């Protein structure tokens, strides 16, 4: 969800205003995915590297995430959405950890869209963590077993990655899982990204031919 800061700058607002508008865009995209029957949606909300941002911005983002996690229970229930978080949750404060756990529990039996929010997430860290767990368990390093030790265990690899904000890179997101994912880049800044933009990305995805290394 890239471009919140630039969106705010362009309107002569504080970066935090961009994050606030970004939260609204996220809600729109989540409900549109539920409506379309998308089975899995993963949103990159806060990276392992984002902890290095100014304290005030980190605090604002954490408060915003906590607000959504606490406030949107009814939106999730109404739309039959299952919620989970991927990332290094040990770095979150106790009240956020509790709110995450509560929402995961409350929505665990929902059967519609599975929404994963990546918080304090880094793909390299996830891969090292999986390797450490396998090494400690004396299990085999097969690709299937490796995938089972990632945060995304039981969630299929993404079909489509959308990166907003015009950057043409992956930035430590789902490096293992993106092996055969179709990539879609748009200059639209995240706060301006609408349900129509999502539909456009999905239409373009439908026109792609996926060969998985085959002919
Ligand atoms: C990247 O833009 C965006 C973030 C670091 C925060 C994204 C988080 C939200 C939108 C909070 C709400 C999330 C949910 C799931 C409700 P940037 O700050 O790097 O923008 P820039 O590239 O223009 O500086």
PDB file of C-alpha atoms and ligand atoms in Angstrom:
ATOM      1  CA  UNK A   1       0.000   0.000   0.000  1.00  0.00           C
ATOM      2  CA  UNK A   2       2.599   2.514  -1.165  1.00  0.00           C
ATOM      3  CA  UNK A   3       2.303   6.254  -1.644  1.00  0.00           C
ATOM      4  CA  UNK A   4       0.558   7.528   1.488  1.00  0.00           C
ATOM      5  CA  UNK A   5       3.360   9.976   2.284  1.00  0.00           C
ATOM      6  CA  UNK A   6       3.531  11.374  -1.260  1.00  0.00           C
ATOM      7  CA  UNK A   7      -0.261  11.710  -1.405  1.00  0.00           C
ATOM      8  CA  UNK A   8      -0.157  13.830   1.762  1.00  0.00           C
ATOM      9  CA  UNK A   9       2.794  15.922   0.541  1.00  0.00           C
ATOM     10  CA  UNK A  10       0.981  16.699  -2.727  1.00  0.00           C
ATOM     11  CA  UNK A  11      -1.934  18.105  -0.717  1.00  0.00           C
ATOM     12  CA  UNK A  12       0.262  19.991   1.706  1.00  0.00           C
ATOM     13  CA  UNK A  13      -0.796  17.693   4.532  1.00  0.00           C
ATOM     14  CA  UNK A  14       1.148  15.721   7.140  1.00  0.00           C
ATOM     15  CA  UNK A  15       2.280  12.170   6.199  1.00  0.00           C
ATOM     16  CA  UNK A  16      -0.028  10.834   8.895  1.00  0.00           C
ATOM     17  CA  UNK A  17      -3.034  12.252   6.978  1.00  0.00           C
ATOM     18  CA  UNK A  18      -1.946  10.078   4.059  1.00  0.00           C
ATOM     19  CA  UNK A  19      -1.960   6.985   6.280  1.00  0.00           C
ATOM     20  CA  UNK A  20      -5.439   7.880   7.528  1.00  0.00           C
ATOM     21  CA  UNK A  21      -6.757   8.160   3.968  1.00  0.00           C
ATOM     22  CA  UNK A  22      -4.832   4.946   3.187  1.00  0.00           C
ATOM     23  CA  UNK A  23      -6.803   3.150   5.884  1.00  0.00           C
ATOM     24  CA  UNK A  24     -10.059   4.176   4.173  1.00  0.00           C
ATOM     25  CA  UNK A  25      -8.733   2.920   0.829  1.00  0.00           C
ATOM     26  CA  UNK A  26      -7.829  -0.396   2.489  1.00  0.00           C
ATOM     27  CA  UNK A  27     -11.365  -0.766   3.821  1.00  0.00           C
ATOM     28  CA  UNK A  28     -12.824  -0.166   0.341  1.00  0.00           C
ATOM     29  CA  UNK A  29     -10.504  -2.722  -1.255  1.00  0.00           C
ATOM     30  CA  UNK A  30     -11.229  -5.310   1.459  1.00  0.00           C
ATOM     31  CA  UNK A  31     -15.015  -5.026   1.005  1.00  0.00           C
ATOM     32  CA  UNK A  32     -14.680  -5.082  -2.796  1.00  0.00           C
ATOM     33  CA  UNK A  33     -12.585  -8.296  -2.590  1.00  0.00           C
ATOM     34  CA  UNK A  34     -15.250  -9.858  -0.346  1.00  0.00           C
ATOM     35  CA  UNK A  35     -17.952  -8.812  -2.832  1.00  0.00           C
ATOM     36  CA  UNK A  36     -16.026 -10.245  -5.799  1.00  0.00           C
ATOM     37  CA  UNK A  37     -15.494 -13.594  -4.069  1.00  0.00           C
ATOM     38  CA  UNK A  38     -11.711 -13.232  -3.817  1.00  0.00           C
ATOM     39  CA  UNK A  39     -10.569 -15.966  -1.427  1.00  0.00           C
ATOM     40  CA  UNK A  40      -7.366 -14.415  -0.018  1.00  0.00           C
ATOM     41  CA  UNK A  41      -6.116 -10.839   0.307  1.00  0.00           C
ATOM     42  CA  UNK A  42      -2.823  -9.901   1.952  1.00  0.00           C
ATOM     43  CA  UNK A  43      -2.191  -6.229   2.756  1.00  0.00           C
ATOM     44  CA  UNK A  44       1.336  -5.023   3.550  1.00  0.00           C
ATOM     45  CA  UNK A  45       0.564  -2.545   6.342  1.00  0.00           C
ATOM     46  CA  UNK A  46       3.866  -2.274   8.243  1.00  0.00           C
ATOM     47  CA  UNK A  47       7.242  -3.729   7.315  1.00  0.00           C
ATOM     48  CA  UNK A  48      10.042  -4.946   9.606  1.00  0.00           C
ATOM     49  CA  UNK A  49      12.010  -1.974   8.239  1.00  0.00           C
ATOM     50  CA  UNK A  50       9.219   0.546   8.990  1.00  0.00           C
ATOM     51  CA  UNK A  51      10.247   0.409  12.695  1.00  0.00           C
ATOM     52  CA  UNK A  52      13.114   2.714  11.623  1.00  0.00           C
ATOM     53  CA  UNK A  53      10.725   5.564  10.694  1.00  0.00           C
ATOM     54  CA  UNK A  54      10.393   8.546  13.068  1.00  0.00           C
ATOM     55  CA  UNK A  55       8.861   7.527  16.425  1.00  0.00           C
ATOM     56  CA  UNK A  56       5.850   9.761  15.886  1.00  0.00           C
ATOM     57  CA  UNK A  57       4.987   8.122  12.529  1.00  0.00           C
ATOM     58  CA  UNK A  58       5.493   4.595  13.924  1.00  0.00           C
ATOM     59  CA  UNK A  59       3.222   5.460  16.877  1.00  0.00           C
ATOM     60  CA  UNK A  60       0.583   6.882  14.546  1.00  0.00           C
ATOM     61  CA  UNK A  61       0.605   3.786  12.304  1.00  0.00           C
ATOM     62  CA  UNK A  62       0.358   1.425  15.287  1.00  0.00           C
ATOM     63  CA  UNK A  63      -2.544   3.445  16.741  1.00  0.00           C
ATOM     64  CA  UNK A  64      -4.279   3.439  13.352  1.00  0.00           C
ATOM     65  CA  UNK A  65      -3.915  -0.328  12.971  1.00  0.00           C
ATOM     66  CA  UNK A  66      -5.208  -0.869  16.501  1.00  0.00           C
ATOM     67  CA  UNK A  67      -8.176   1.412  15.793  1.00  0.00           C
ATOM     68  CA  UNK A  68      -9.143  -0.568  12.681  1.00  0.00           C
ATOM     69  CA  UNK A  69      -8.622  -3.935  14.374  1.00  0.00           C
ATOM     70  CA  UNK A  70     -10.911  -2.913  17.250  1.00  0.00           C
ATOM     71  CA  UNK A  71     -13.491  -0.959  15.248  1.00  0.00           C
ATOM     72  CA  UNK A  72     -14.064  -3.116  12.186  1.00  0.00           C
ATOM     73  CA  UNK A  73     -15.283  -6.331  13.832  1.00  0.00           C
ATOM     74  CA  UNK A  74     -18.791  -5.770  12.439  1.00  0.00           C
ATOM     75  CA  UNK A  75     -17.533  -5.035   8.899  1.00  0.00           C
ATOM     76  CA  UNK A  76     -15.624  -8.327   8.988  1.00  0.00           C
ATOM     77  CA  UNK A  77     -18.514 -10.314  10.462  1.00  0.00           C
ATOM     78  CA  UNK A  78     -21.084  -8.802   8.090  1.00  0.00           C
ATOM     79  CA  UNK A  79     -18.915  -9.730   5.104  1.00  0.00           C
ATOM     80  CA  UNK A  80     -17.959 -13.202   6.453  1.00  0.00           C
ATOM     81  CA  UNK A  81     -14.252 -12.249   6.462  1.00  0.00           C
ATOM     82  CA  UNK A  82     -11.620 -14.242   8.348  1.00  0.00           C
ATOM     83  CA  UNK A  83      -8.795 -12.103   9.741  1.00  0.00           C
ATOM     84  CA  UNK A  84      -5.215 -13.036  10.512  1.00  0.00           C
ATOM     85  CA  UNK A  85      -1.866 -11.301  10.870  1.00  0.00           C
ATOM     86  CA  UNK A  86       1.539 -12.308   9.507  1.00  0.00           C
ATOM     87  CA  UNK A  87       4.814 -10.898  10.811  1.00  0.00           C
ATOM     88  CA  UNK A  88       6.929 -10.687  13.944  1.00  0.00           C
ATOM     89  CA  UNK A  89       4.180  -9.973  16.451  1.00  0.00           C
ATOM     90  CA  UNK A  90       6.608 -10.112  19.401  1.00  0.00           C
ATOM     91  CA  UNK A  91       7.475  -6.478  18.618  1.00  0.00           C
ATOM     92  CA  UNK A  92       3.902  -5.222  19.069  1.00  0.00           C
ATOM     93  CA  UNK A  93       2.749  -3.812  22.387  1.00  0.00           C
ATOM     94  CA  UNK A  94       0.489  -5.927  24.620  1.00  0.00           C
ATOM     95  CA  UNK A  95      -2.784  -4.173  23.797  1.00  0.00           C
ATOM     96  CA  UNK A  96      -2.224  -4.576  20.041  1.00  0.00           C
ATOM     97  CA  UNK A  97      -1.254  -8.253  20.472  1.00  0.00           C
ATOM     98  CA  UNK A  98      -4.440  -8.813  22.449  1.00  0.00           C
ATOM     99  CA  UNK A  99      -6.623  -7.005  19.884  1.00  0.00           C
ATOM    100  CA  UNK A 100      -5.054  -9.058  17.062  1.00  0.00           C
ATOM    101  CA  UNK A 101      -5.697 -12.312  18.947  1.00  0.00           C
ATOM    102  CA  UNK A 102      -9.278 -11.328  19.798  1.00  0.00           C
ATOM    103  CA  UNK A 103     -10.108 -10.469  16.186  1.00  0.00           C
ATOM    104  CA  UNK A 104      -8.447 -13.653  14.896  1.00  0.00           C
ATOM    105  CA  UNK A 105     -10.516 -15.709  17.339  1.00  0.00           C
ATOM    106  CA  UNK A 106     -13.769 -13.872  16.635  1.00  0.00           C
ATOM    107  CA  UNK A 107     -13.452 -14.336  12.870  1.00  0.00           C
ATOM    108  CA  UNK A 108     -11.812 -17.775  12.755  1.00  0.00           C
ATOM    109  CA  UNK A 109     -14.998 -19.575  11.655  1.00  0.00           C
ATOM    110  CA  UNK A 110     -15.825 -17.124   8.849  1.00  0.00           C
ATOM    111  CA  UNK A 111     -15.731 -18.825   5.470  1.00  0.00           C
ATOM    112  CA  UNK A 112     -15.520 -15.930   2.983  1.00  0.00           C
ATOM    113  CA  UNK A 113     -12.483 -13.790   2.198  1.00  0.00           C
ATOM    114  CA  UNK A 114      -9.382 -14.576   4.272  1.00  0.00           C
ATOM    115  CA  UNK A 115      -7.734 -11.216   4.998  1.00  0.00           C
ATOM    116  CA  UNK A 116      -4.092 -11.371   6.069  1.00  0.00           C
ATOM    117  CA  UNK A 117      -2.525  -8.167   7.280  1.00  0.00           C
ATOM    118  CA  UNK A 118       1.278  -8.080   7.274  1.00  0.00           C
ATOM    119  CA  UNK A 119       2.482  -6.165  10.334  1.00  0.00           C
ATOM    120  CA  UNK A 120       6.131  -5.977  11.404  1.00  0.00           C
ATOM    121  CA  UNK A 121       6.652  -8.261   8.411  1.00  0.00           C
ATOM    122  CA  UNK A 122       9.828  -8.974   6.443  1.00  0.00           C
ATOM    123  CA  UNK A 123      10.157 -11.844   3.969  1.00  0.00           C
ATOM    124  CA  UNK A 124      13.836 -12.514   4.627  1.00  0.00           C
ATOM    125  CA  UNK A 125      13.140 -12.639   8.362  1.00  0.00           C
ATOM    126  CA  UNK A 126      10.226 -15.028   7.662  1.00  0.00           C
ATOM    127  CA  UNK A 127      12.479 -17.310   5.601  1.00  0.00           C
ATOM    128  CA  UNK A 128      15.252 -17.373   8.228  1.00  0.00           C
ATOM    129  CA  UNK A 129      12.657 -18.053  10.925  1.00  0.00           C
ATOM    130  CA  UNK A 130      11.305 -21.030   8.924  1.00  0.00           C
ATOM    131  CA  UNK A 131      14.824 -22.401   8.378  1.00  0.00           C
ATOM    132  CA  UNK A 132      15.607 -22.124  12.111  1.00  0.00           C
ATOM    133  CA  UNK A 133      12.406 -23.984  13.039  1.00  0.00           C
ATOM    134  CA  UNK A 134      13.097 -26.809  10.584  1.00  0.00           C
ATOM    135  CA  UNK A 135      16.737 -27.114  11.698  1.00  0.00           C
ATOM    136  CA  UNK A 136      15.664 -27.314  15.360  1.00  0.00           C
ATOM    137  CA  UNK A 137      13.064 -29.993  14.572  1.00  0.00           C
ATOM    138  CA  UNK A 138      15.349 -32.252  12.501  1.00  0.00           C
ATOM    139  CA  UNK A 139      12.696 -32.312   9.764  1.00  0.00           C
ATOM    140  CA  UNK A 140      13.613 -32.342   6.087  1.00  0.00           C
ATOM    141  CA  UNK A 141      14.284 -29.218   4.016  1.00  0.00           C
ATOM    142  CA  UNK A 142      11.799 -29.966   1.246  1.00  0.00           C
ATOM    143  CA  UNK A 143       9.957 -27.129  -0.515  1.00  0.00           C
ATOM    144  CA  UNK A 144       6.616 -28.366   0.882  1.00  0.00           C
ATOM    145  CA  UNK A 145       7.915 -28.534   4.437  1.00  0.00           C
ATOM    146  CA  UNK A 146       9.586 -25.144   4.075  1.00  0.00           C
ATOM    147  CA  UNK A 147       6.306 -23.541   2.980  1.00  0.00           C
ATOM    148  CA  UNK A 148       4.583 -25.054   6.016  1.00  0.00           C
ATOM    149  CA  UNK A 149       6.955 -23.193   8.356  1.00  0.00           C
ATOM    150  CA  UNK A 150       6.318 -19.773   6.817  1.00  0.00           C
ATOM    151  CA  UNK A 151       3.776 -17.404   8.412  1.00  0.00           C
ATOM    152  CA  UNK A 152       1.518 -18.134   5.423  1.00  0.00           C
ATOM    153  CA  UNK A 153       1.139 -21.851   6.202  1.00  0.00           C
ATOM    154  CA  UNK A 154      -2.209 -23.105   4.769  1.00  0.00           C
ATOM    155  CA  UNK A 155      -2.627 -20.030   2.559  1.00  0.00           C
ATOM    156  CA  UNK A 156      -1.940 -20.556  -1.166  1.00  0.00           C
ATOM    157  CA  UNK A 157       0.681 -18.481  -2.982  1.00  0.00           C
ATOM    158  CA  UNK A 158      -0.755 -15.232  -4.385  1.00  0.00           C
ATOM    159  CA  UNK A 159      -2.044 -15.149  -7.979  1.00  0.00           C
ATOM    160  CA  UNK A 160      -1.631 -11.394  -8.264  1.00  0.00           C
ATOM    161  CA  UNK A 161       0.556  -8.784  -6.555  1.00  0.00           C
ATOM    162  CA  UNK A 162      -0.504  -5.145  -6.824  1.00  0.00           C
ATOM    163  CA  UNK A 163       2.023  -2.473  -5.909  1.00  0.00           C
ATOM    164  CA  UNK A 164       0.786   1.107  -5.902  1.00  0.00           C
ATOM    165  CA  UNK A 165       2.801   4.331  -5.814  1.00  0.00           C
ATOM    166  CA  UNK A 166       4.952   3.774  -8.913  1.00  0.00           C
ATOM    167  CA  UNK A 167       7.879   1.880  -7.331  1.00  0.00           C
ATOM    168  CA  UNK A 168       9.018  -1.122  -9.385  1.00  0.00           C
ATOM    169  CA  UNK A 169      10.306  -3.408  -6.643  1.00  0.00           C
ATOM    170  CA  UNK A 170       9.156  -6.075  -4.167  1.00  0.00           C
ATOM    171  CA  UNK A 171      10.638  -4.550  -0.977  1.00  0.00           C
ATOM    172  CA  UNK A 172      10.984  -7.710   1.144  1.00  0.00           C
ATOM    173  CA  UNK A 173       7.371  -8.833   0.685  1.00  0.00           C
ATOM    174  CA  UNK A 174       6.461 -12.556   0.404  1.00  0.00           C
ATOM    175  CA  UNK A 175       9.713 -13.395  -1.427  1.00  0.00           C
ATOM    176  CA  UNK A 176       9.142 -17.170  -1.268  1.00  0.00           C
ATOM    177  CA  UNK A 177       5.432 -17.056  -2.047  1.00  0.00           C
ATOM    178  CA  UNK A 178       5.719 -14.732  -5.089  1.00  0.00           C
ATOM    179  CA  UNK A 179       7.692 -17.258  -7.193  1.00  0.00           C
ATOM    180  CA  UNK A 180       4.939 -17.523  -9.866  1.00  0.00           C
ATOM    181  CA  UNK A 181       2.776 -14.533  -8.955  1.00  0.00           C
ATOM    182  CA  UNK A 182       1.689 -12.101 -11.675  1.00  0.00           C
ATOM    183  CA  UNK A 183       3.045  -8.627 -10.879  1.00  0.00           C
ATOM    184  CA  UNK A 184       1.011  -5.462 -11.440  1.00  0.00           C
ATOM    185  CA  UNK A 185       2.485  -2.008 -10.873  1.00  0.00           C
ATOM    186  CA  UNK A 186       0.510   1.215 -10.917  1.00  0.00           C
ATOM    187  CA  UNK A 187       1.523   4.841 -10.379  1.00  0.00           C
ATOM    188  CA  UNK A 188      -1.725   5.478  -8.494  1.00  0.00           C
ATOM    189  CA  UNK A 189      -0.889   6.402  -4.899  1.00  0.00           C
ATOM    190  CA  UNK A 190      -2.498   4.059  -2.355  1.00  0.00           C
ATOM    191  CA  UNK A 191      -4.938   6.629  -0.854  1.00  0.00           C
ATOM    192  CA  UNK A 192      -6.337   7.174  -4.390  1.00  0.00           C
ATOM    193  CA  UNK A 193      -6.673   3.442  -5.123  1.00  0.00           C
ATOM    194  CA  UNK A 194     -10.361   2.548  -5.500  1.00  0.00           C
ATOM    195  CA  UNK A 195     -12.550  -0.500  -6.125  1.00  0.00           C
ATOM    196  CA  UNK A 196     -12.454   0.453  -9.848  1.00  0.00           C
ATOM    197  CA  UNK A 197      -8.639   0.373  -9.816  1.00  0.00           C
ATOM    198  CA  UNK A 198      -8.819  -3.084  -8.251  1.00  0.00           C
ATOM    199  CA  UNK A 199     -11.230  -4.247 -10.966  1.00  0.00           C
ATOM    200  CA  UNK A 200      -8.826  -2.896 -13.619  1.00  0.00           C
ATOM    201  CA  UNK A 201      -5.893  -4.825 -12.096  1.00  0.00           C
ATOM    202  CA  UNK A 202      -7.956  -8.029 -11.980  1.00  0.00           C
ATOM    203  CA  UNK A 203      -9.042  -7.557 -15.625  1.00  0.00           C
ATOM    204  CA  UNK A 204      -5.411  -7.198 -16.687  1.00  0.00           C
ATOM    205  CA  UNK A 205      -4.527 -10.302 -14.611  1.00  0.00           C
ATOM    206  CA  UNK A 206      -7.201 -12.292 -16.464  1.00  0.00           C
ATOM    207  CA  UNK A 207      -5.511 -11.520 -19.776  1.00  0.00           C
ATOM    208  CA  UNK A 208      -2.147 -12.960 -18.654  1.00  0.00           C
ATOM    209  CA  UNK A 209      -1.037 -16.425 -19.714  1.00  0.00           C
ATOM    210  CA  UNK A 210       0.525 -18.360 -16.827  1.00  0.00           C
ATOM    211  CA  UNK A 211       2.905 -21.137 -17.789  1.00  0.00           C
ATOM    212  CA  UNK A 212       4.777 -22.008 -14.559  1.00  0.00           C
ATOM    213  CA  UNK A 213       7.917 -22.825 -16.536  1.00  0.00           C
ATOM    214  CA  UNK A 214       5.980 -25.045 -18.953  1.00  0.00           C
ATOM    215  CA  UNK A 215       5.488 -24.410 -22.713  1.00  0.00           C
TER     216      UNK A 215
HETATM  217  C1  LIG B   1       3.402   3.110   2.664  1.00  0.00           C
HETATM  218  O1  LIG B   1       3.337   4.446   2.215  1.00  0.00           O
HETATM  219  C2  LIG B   1       2.345   2.820   3.624  1.00  0.00           C
HETATM  220  C3  LIG B   1       2.546   2.479   4.921  1.00  0.00           C
HETATM  221  C4  LIG B   1       3.897   2.321   5.525  1.00  0.00           C
HETATM  222  C5  LIG B   1       1.391   2.256   5.856  1.00  0.00           C
HETATM  223  C6  LIG B   1       0.198   1.508   5.311  1.00  0.00           C
HETATM  224  C7  LIG B   1      -0.793   1.356   6.404  1.00  0.00           C
HETATM  225  C8  LIG B   1      -2.087   1.714   6.335  1.00  0.00           C
HETATM  226  C9  LIG B   1      -2.727   2.236   5.105  1.00  0.00           C
HETATM  227  C10 LIG B   1      -2.892   1.573   7.604  1.00  0.00           C
HETATM  228  C11 LIG B   1      -4.219   0.927   7.456  1.00  0.00           C
HETATM  229  C12 LIG B   1      -4.159  -0.529   7.175  1.00  0.00           C
HETATM  230  C13 LIG B   1      -5.210  -1.373   7.327  1.00  0.00           C
HETATM  231  C14 LIG B   1      -5.016  -2.820   7.057  1.00  0.00           C
HETATM  232  C15 LIG B   1      -6.570  -0.919   7.740  1.00  0.00           C
HETATM  233  P1  LIG B   1       4.582   5.401   2.461  1.00  0.00           P
HETATM  234  O2  LIG B   1       4.432   6.051   3.790  1.00  0.00           O
HETATM  235  O3  LIG B   1       5.854   4.632   2.276  1.00  0.00           O
HETATM  236  O4  LIG B   1       4.386   6.458   1.307  1.00  0.00           O
HETATM  237  P2  LIG B   1       5.518   7.170   0.437  1.00  0.00           P
HETATM  238  O5  LIG B   1       6.195   6.088  -0.371  1.00  0.00           O
HETATM  239  O6  LIG B   1       4.724   8.108  -0.421  1.00  0.00           O
HETATM  240  O7  LIG B   1       6.438   7.875   1.386  1.00  0.00           O
END
